[in-house]
PDB file of C-alpha atoms in Angstrom:
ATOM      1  CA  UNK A   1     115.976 108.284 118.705  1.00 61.00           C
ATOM      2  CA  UNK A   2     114.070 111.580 118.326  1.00 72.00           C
ATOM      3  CA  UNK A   3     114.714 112.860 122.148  1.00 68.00           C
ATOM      4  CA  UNK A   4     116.174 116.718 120.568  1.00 66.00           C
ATOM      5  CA  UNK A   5     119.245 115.971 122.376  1.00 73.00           C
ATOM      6  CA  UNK A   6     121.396 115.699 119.166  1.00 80.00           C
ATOM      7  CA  UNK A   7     118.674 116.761 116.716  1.00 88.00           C
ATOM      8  CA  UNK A   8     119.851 119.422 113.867  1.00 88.00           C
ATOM      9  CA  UNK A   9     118.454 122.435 114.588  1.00 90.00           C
ATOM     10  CA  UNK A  10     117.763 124.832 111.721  1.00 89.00           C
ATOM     11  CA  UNK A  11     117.314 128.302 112.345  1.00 89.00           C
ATOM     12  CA  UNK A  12     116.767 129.467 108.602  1.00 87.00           C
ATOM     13  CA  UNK A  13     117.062 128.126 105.217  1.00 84.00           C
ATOM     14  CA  UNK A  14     119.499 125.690 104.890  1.00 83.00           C
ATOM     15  CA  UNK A  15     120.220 123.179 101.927  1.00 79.00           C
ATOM     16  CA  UNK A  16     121.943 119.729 101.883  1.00 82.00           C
ATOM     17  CA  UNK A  17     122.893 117.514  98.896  1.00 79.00           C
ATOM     18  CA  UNK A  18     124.515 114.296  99.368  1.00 81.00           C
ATOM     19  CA  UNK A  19     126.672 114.118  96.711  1.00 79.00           C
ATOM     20  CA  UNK A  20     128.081 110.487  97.689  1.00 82.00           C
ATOM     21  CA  UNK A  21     124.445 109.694  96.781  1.00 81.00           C
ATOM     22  CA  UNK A  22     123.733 108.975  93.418  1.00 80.00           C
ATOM     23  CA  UNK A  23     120.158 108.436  92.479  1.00 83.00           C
ATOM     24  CA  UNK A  24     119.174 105.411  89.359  1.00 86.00           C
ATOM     25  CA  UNK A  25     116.466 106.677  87.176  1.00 85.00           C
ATOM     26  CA  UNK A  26     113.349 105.381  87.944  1.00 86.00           C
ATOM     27  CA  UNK A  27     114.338 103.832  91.248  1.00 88.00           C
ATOM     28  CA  UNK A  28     111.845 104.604  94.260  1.00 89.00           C
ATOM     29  CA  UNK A  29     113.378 106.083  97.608  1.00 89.00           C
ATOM     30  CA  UNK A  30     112.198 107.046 101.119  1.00 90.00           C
ATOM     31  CA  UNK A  31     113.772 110.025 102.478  1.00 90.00           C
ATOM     32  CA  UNK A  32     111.751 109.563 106.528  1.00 92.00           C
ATOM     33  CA  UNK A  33     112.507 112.083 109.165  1.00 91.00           C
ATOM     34  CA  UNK A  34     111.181 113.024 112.871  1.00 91.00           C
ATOM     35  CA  UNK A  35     110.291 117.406 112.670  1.00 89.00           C
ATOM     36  CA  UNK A  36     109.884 119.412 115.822  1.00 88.00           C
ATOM     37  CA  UNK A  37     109.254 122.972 117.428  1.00 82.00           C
ATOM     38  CA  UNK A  38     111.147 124.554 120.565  1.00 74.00           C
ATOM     39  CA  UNK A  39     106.836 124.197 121.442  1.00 61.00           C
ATOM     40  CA  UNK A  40     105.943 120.581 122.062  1.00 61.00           C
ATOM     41  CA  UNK A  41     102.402 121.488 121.553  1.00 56.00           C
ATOM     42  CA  UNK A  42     102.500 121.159 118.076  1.00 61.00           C
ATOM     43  CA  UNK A  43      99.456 120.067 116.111  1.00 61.00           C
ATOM     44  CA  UNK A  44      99.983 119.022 113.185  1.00 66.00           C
ATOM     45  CA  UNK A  45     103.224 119.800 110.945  1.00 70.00           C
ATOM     46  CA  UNK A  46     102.832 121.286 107.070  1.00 74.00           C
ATOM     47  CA  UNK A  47     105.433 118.815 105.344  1.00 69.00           C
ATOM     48  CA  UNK A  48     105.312 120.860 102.494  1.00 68.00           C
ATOM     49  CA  UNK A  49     106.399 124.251 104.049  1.00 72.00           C
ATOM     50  CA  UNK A  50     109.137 122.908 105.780  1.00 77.00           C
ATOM     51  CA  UNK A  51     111.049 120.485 103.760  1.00 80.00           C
ATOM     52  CA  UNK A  52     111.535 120.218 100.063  1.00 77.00           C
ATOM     53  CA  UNK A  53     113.000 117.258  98.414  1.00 77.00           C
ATOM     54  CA  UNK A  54     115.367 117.674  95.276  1.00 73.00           C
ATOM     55  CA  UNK A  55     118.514 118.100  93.801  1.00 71.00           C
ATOM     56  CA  UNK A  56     121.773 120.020  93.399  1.00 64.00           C
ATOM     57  CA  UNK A  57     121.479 122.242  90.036  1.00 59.00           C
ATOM     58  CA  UNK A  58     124.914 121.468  88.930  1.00 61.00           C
ATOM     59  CA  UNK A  59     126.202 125.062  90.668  1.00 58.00           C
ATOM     60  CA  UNK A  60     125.517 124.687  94.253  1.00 56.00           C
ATOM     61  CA  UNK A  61     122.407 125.164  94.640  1.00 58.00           C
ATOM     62  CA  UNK A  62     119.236 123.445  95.341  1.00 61.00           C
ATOM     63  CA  UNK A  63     116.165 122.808  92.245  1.00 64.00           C
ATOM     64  CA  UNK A  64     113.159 121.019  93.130  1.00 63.00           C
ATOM     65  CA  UNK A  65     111.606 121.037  89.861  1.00 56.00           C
ATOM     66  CA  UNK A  66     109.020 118.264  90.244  1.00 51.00           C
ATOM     67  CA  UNK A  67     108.414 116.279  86.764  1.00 48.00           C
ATOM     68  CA  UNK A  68     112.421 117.391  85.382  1.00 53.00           C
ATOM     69  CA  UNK A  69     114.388 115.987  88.378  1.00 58.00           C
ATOM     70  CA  UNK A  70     112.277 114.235  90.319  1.00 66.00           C
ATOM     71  CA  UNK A  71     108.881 112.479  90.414  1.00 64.00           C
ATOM     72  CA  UNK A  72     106.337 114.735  92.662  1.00 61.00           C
ATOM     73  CA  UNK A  73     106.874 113.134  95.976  1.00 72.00           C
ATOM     74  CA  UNK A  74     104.098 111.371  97.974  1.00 85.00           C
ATOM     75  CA  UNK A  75     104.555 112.725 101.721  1.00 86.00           C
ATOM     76  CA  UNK A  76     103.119 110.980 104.823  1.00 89.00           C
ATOM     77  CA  UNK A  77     103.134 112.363 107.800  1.00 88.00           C
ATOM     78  CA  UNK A  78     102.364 110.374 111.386  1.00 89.00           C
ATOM     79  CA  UNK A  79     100.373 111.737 114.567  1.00 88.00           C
ATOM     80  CA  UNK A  80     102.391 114.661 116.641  1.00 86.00           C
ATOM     81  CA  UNK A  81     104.173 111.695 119.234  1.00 87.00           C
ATOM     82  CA  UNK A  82     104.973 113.761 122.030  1.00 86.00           C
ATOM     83  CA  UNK A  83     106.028 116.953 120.183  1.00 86.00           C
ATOM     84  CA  UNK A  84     107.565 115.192 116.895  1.00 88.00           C
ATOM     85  CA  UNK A  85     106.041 113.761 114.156  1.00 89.00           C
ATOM     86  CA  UNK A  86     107.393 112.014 111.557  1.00 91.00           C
ATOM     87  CA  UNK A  87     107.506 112.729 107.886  1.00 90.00           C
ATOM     88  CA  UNK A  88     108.026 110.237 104.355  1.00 91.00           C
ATOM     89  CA  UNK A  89     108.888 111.575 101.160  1.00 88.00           C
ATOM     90  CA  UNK A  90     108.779 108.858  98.604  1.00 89.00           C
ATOM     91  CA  UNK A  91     110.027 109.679  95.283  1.00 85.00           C
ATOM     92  CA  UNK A  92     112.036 108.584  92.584  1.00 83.00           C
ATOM     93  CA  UNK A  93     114.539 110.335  90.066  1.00 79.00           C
ATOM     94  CA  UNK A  94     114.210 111.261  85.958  1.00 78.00           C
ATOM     95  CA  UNK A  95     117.984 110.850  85.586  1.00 79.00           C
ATOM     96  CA  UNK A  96     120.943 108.342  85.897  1.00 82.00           C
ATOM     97  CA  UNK A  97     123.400 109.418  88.928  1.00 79.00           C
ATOM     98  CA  UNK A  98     121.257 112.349  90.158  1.00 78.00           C
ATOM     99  CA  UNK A  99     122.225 114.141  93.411  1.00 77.00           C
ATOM    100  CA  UNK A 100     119.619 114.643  96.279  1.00 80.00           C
ATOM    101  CA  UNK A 101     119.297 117.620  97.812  1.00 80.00           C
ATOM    102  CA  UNK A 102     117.262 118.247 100.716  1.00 83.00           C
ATOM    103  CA  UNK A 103     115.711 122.293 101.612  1.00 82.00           C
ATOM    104  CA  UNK A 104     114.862 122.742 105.549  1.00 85.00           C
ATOM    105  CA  UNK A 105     112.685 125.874 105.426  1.00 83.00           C
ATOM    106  CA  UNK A 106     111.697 126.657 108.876  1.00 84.00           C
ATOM    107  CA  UNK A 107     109.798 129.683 109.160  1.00 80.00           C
ATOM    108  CA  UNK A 108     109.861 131.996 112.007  1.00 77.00           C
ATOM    109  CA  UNK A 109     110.434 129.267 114.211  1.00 82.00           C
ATOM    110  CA  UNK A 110     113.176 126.892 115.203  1.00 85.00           C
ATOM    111  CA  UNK A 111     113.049 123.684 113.028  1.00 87.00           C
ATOM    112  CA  UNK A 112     114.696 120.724 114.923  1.00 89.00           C
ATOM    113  CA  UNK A 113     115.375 117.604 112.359  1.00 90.00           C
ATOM    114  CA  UNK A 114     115.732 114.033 113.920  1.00 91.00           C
ATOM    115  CA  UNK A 115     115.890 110.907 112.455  1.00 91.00           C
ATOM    116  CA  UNK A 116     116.971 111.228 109.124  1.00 91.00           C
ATOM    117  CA  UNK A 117     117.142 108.319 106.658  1.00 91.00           C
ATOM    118  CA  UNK A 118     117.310 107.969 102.864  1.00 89.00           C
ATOM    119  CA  UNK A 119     116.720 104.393 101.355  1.00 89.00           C
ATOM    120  CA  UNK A 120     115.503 102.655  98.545  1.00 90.00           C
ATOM    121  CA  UNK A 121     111.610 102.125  99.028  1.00 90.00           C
ATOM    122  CA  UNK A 122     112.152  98.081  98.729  1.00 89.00           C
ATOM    123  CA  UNK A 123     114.945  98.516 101.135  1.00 84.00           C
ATOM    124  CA  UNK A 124     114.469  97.503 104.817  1.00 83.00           C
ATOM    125  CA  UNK A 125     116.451  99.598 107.312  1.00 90.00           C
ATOM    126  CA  UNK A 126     117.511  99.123 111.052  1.00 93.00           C
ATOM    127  CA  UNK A 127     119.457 101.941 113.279  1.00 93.00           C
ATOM    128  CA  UNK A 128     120.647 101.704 116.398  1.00 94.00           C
ATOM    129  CA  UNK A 129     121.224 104.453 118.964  1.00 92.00           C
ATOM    130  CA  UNK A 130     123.746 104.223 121.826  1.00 94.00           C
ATOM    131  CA  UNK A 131     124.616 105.901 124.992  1.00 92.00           C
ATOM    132  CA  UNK A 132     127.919 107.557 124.351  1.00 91.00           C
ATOM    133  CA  UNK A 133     129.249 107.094 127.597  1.00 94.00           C
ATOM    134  CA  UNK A 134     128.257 103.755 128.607  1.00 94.00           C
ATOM    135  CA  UNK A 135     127.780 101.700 125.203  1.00 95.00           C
ATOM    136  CA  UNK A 136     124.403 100.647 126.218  1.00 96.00           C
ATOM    137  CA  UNK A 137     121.775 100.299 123.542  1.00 96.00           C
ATOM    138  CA  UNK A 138     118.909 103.084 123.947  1.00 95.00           C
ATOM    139  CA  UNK A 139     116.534 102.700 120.766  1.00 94.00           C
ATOM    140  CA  UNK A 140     116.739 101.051 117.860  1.00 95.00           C
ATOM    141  CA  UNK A 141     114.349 102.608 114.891  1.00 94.00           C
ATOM    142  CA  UNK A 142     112.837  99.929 113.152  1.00 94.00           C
ATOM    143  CA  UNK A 143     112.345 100.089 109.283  1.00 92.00           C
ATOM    144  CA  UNK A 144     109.414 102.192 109.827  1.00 92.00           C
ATOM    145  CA  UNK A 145     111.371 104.280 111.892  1.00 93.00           C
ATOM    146  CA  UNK A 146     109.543 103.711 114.267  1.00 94.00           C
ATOM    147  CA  UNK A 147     111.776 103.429 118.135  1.00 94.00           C
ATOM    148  CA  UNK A 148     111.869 100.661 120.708  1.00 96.00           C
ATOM    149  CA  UNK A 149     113.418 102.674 123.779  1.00 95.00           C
ATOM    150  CA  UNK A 150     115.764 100.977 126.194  1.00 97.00           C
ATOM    151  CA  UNK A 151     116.117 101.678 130.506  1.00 96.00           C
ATOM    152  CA  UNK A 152     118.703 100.478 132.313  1.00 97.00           C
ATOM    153  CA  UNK A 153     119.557 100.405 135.908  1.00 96.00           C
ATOM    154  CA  UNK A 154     123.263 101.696 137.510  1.00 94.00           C
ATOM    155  CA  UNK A 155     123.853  98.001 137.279  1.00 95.00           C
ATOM    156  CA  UNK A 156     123.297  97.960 133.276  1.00 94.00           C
ATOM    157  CA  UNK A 157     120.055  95.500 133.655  1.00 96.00           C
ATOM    158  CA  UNK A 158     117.532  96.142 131.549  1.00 97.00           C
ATOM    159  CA  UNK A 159     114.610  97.975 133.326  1.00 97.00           C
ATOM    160  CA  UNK A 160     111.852  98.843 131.010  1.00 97.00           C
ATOM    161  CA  UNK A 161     111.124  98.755 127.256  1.00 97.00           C
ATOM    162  CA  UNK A 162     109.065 101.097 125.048  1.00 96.00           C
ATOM    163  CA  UNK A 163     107.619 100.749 121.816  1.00 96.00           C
ATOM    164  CA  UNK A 164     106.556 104.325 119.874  1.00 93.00           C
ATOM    165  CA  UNK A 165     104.249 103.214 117.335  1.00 92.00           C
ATOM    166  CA  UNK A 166     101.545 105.466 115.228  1.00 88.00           C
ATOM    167  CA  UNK A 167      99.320 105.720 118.153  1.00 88.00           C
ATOM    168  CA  UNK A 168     101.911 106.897 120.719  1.00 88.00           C
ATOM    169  CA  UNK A 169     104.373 105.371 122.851  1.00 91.00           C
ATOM    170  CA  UNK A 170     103.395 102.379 124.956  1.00 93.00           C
ATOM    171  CA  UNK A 171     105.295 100.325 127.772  1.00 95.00           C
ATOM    172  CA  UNK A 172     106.257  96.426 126.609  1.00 89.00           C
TER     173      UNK A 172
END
């Protein structure tokens, strides 16, 4: 879940395709994912200055030409939850076995990136995050991605429960 512990951090421009990813033409996708700032007092996040949707050019690089490759995305964003907010791009592609790309643009700042998932739109989705160490489950994102947090005692008993929703996170 998005604590930053294991978030990406991106510290300038950076580009990823997933090339095991092949897109079908007029299928819709989500591409959801949790943005932060080394400053937790973050108002409100510019989706479209910081993170592009598209796909590889055929030479390495990165083309978001919305209309040729891919539909123009509809972005939601959420409320800033205690210094992240999450962000939906829902799109779909023009061509058969197209490649998504994804462009983190930053800024002056530190971008951290949490929380990733691509899917089909129609497609529900479950993850599951686990303490390395001792196995124990600590959040699971729900298909909004969305996180029920877990607390355990030395003993391994479940302590407490959380639920983030769009209005914040709240005790069960």
């Amino acid at each position: 879940a998005h604590t930053g512990k294991t978030s990406m951090k991106v510290t300038g421009t950076v580009f990823r395709d997933q090339p095991m990813l092949k897109l079908k033409a007029a299928k819709e996708y989500v591409v959801s994912m949790w943005v932060s700032r080394e400053n937790e007092n973050v108002e409100d996040f510019s989706p479209e200055s910081l993170v592009k949707i598209g796909s590889n050019d055929g030479s390495g690089g990165f083309d978001d030409a919305a209309g040729t490759l891919i539909t123009v995305p509809k972005i939601t964003k959420s409320k800033v939850i205690e210094g992240w907010q999450k962000i939906d791009f829902e799109f779909s592609a023009i061509s058969e076995n197209q490649i998504i790309a994804i462009q983190f643009l930053p800024g002056a700042e530190n971008l951290f990136i949490d929380d990733i998932r691509f899917s089909p739109k129609t497609g529900g989705i479950t993850t599951y995050v686990y303490d390395p160490t001792k196995f124990w489950l600590r959040a699971t994102l729900n298909v909004d991605n969305y996180a029920t947090y877990y607390y355990y005692d030395e003993a391994g008993n479940l302590t407490l429960k959380k639920q983030e929703t769009e209005e914040g996170i709240f005790t069960i």
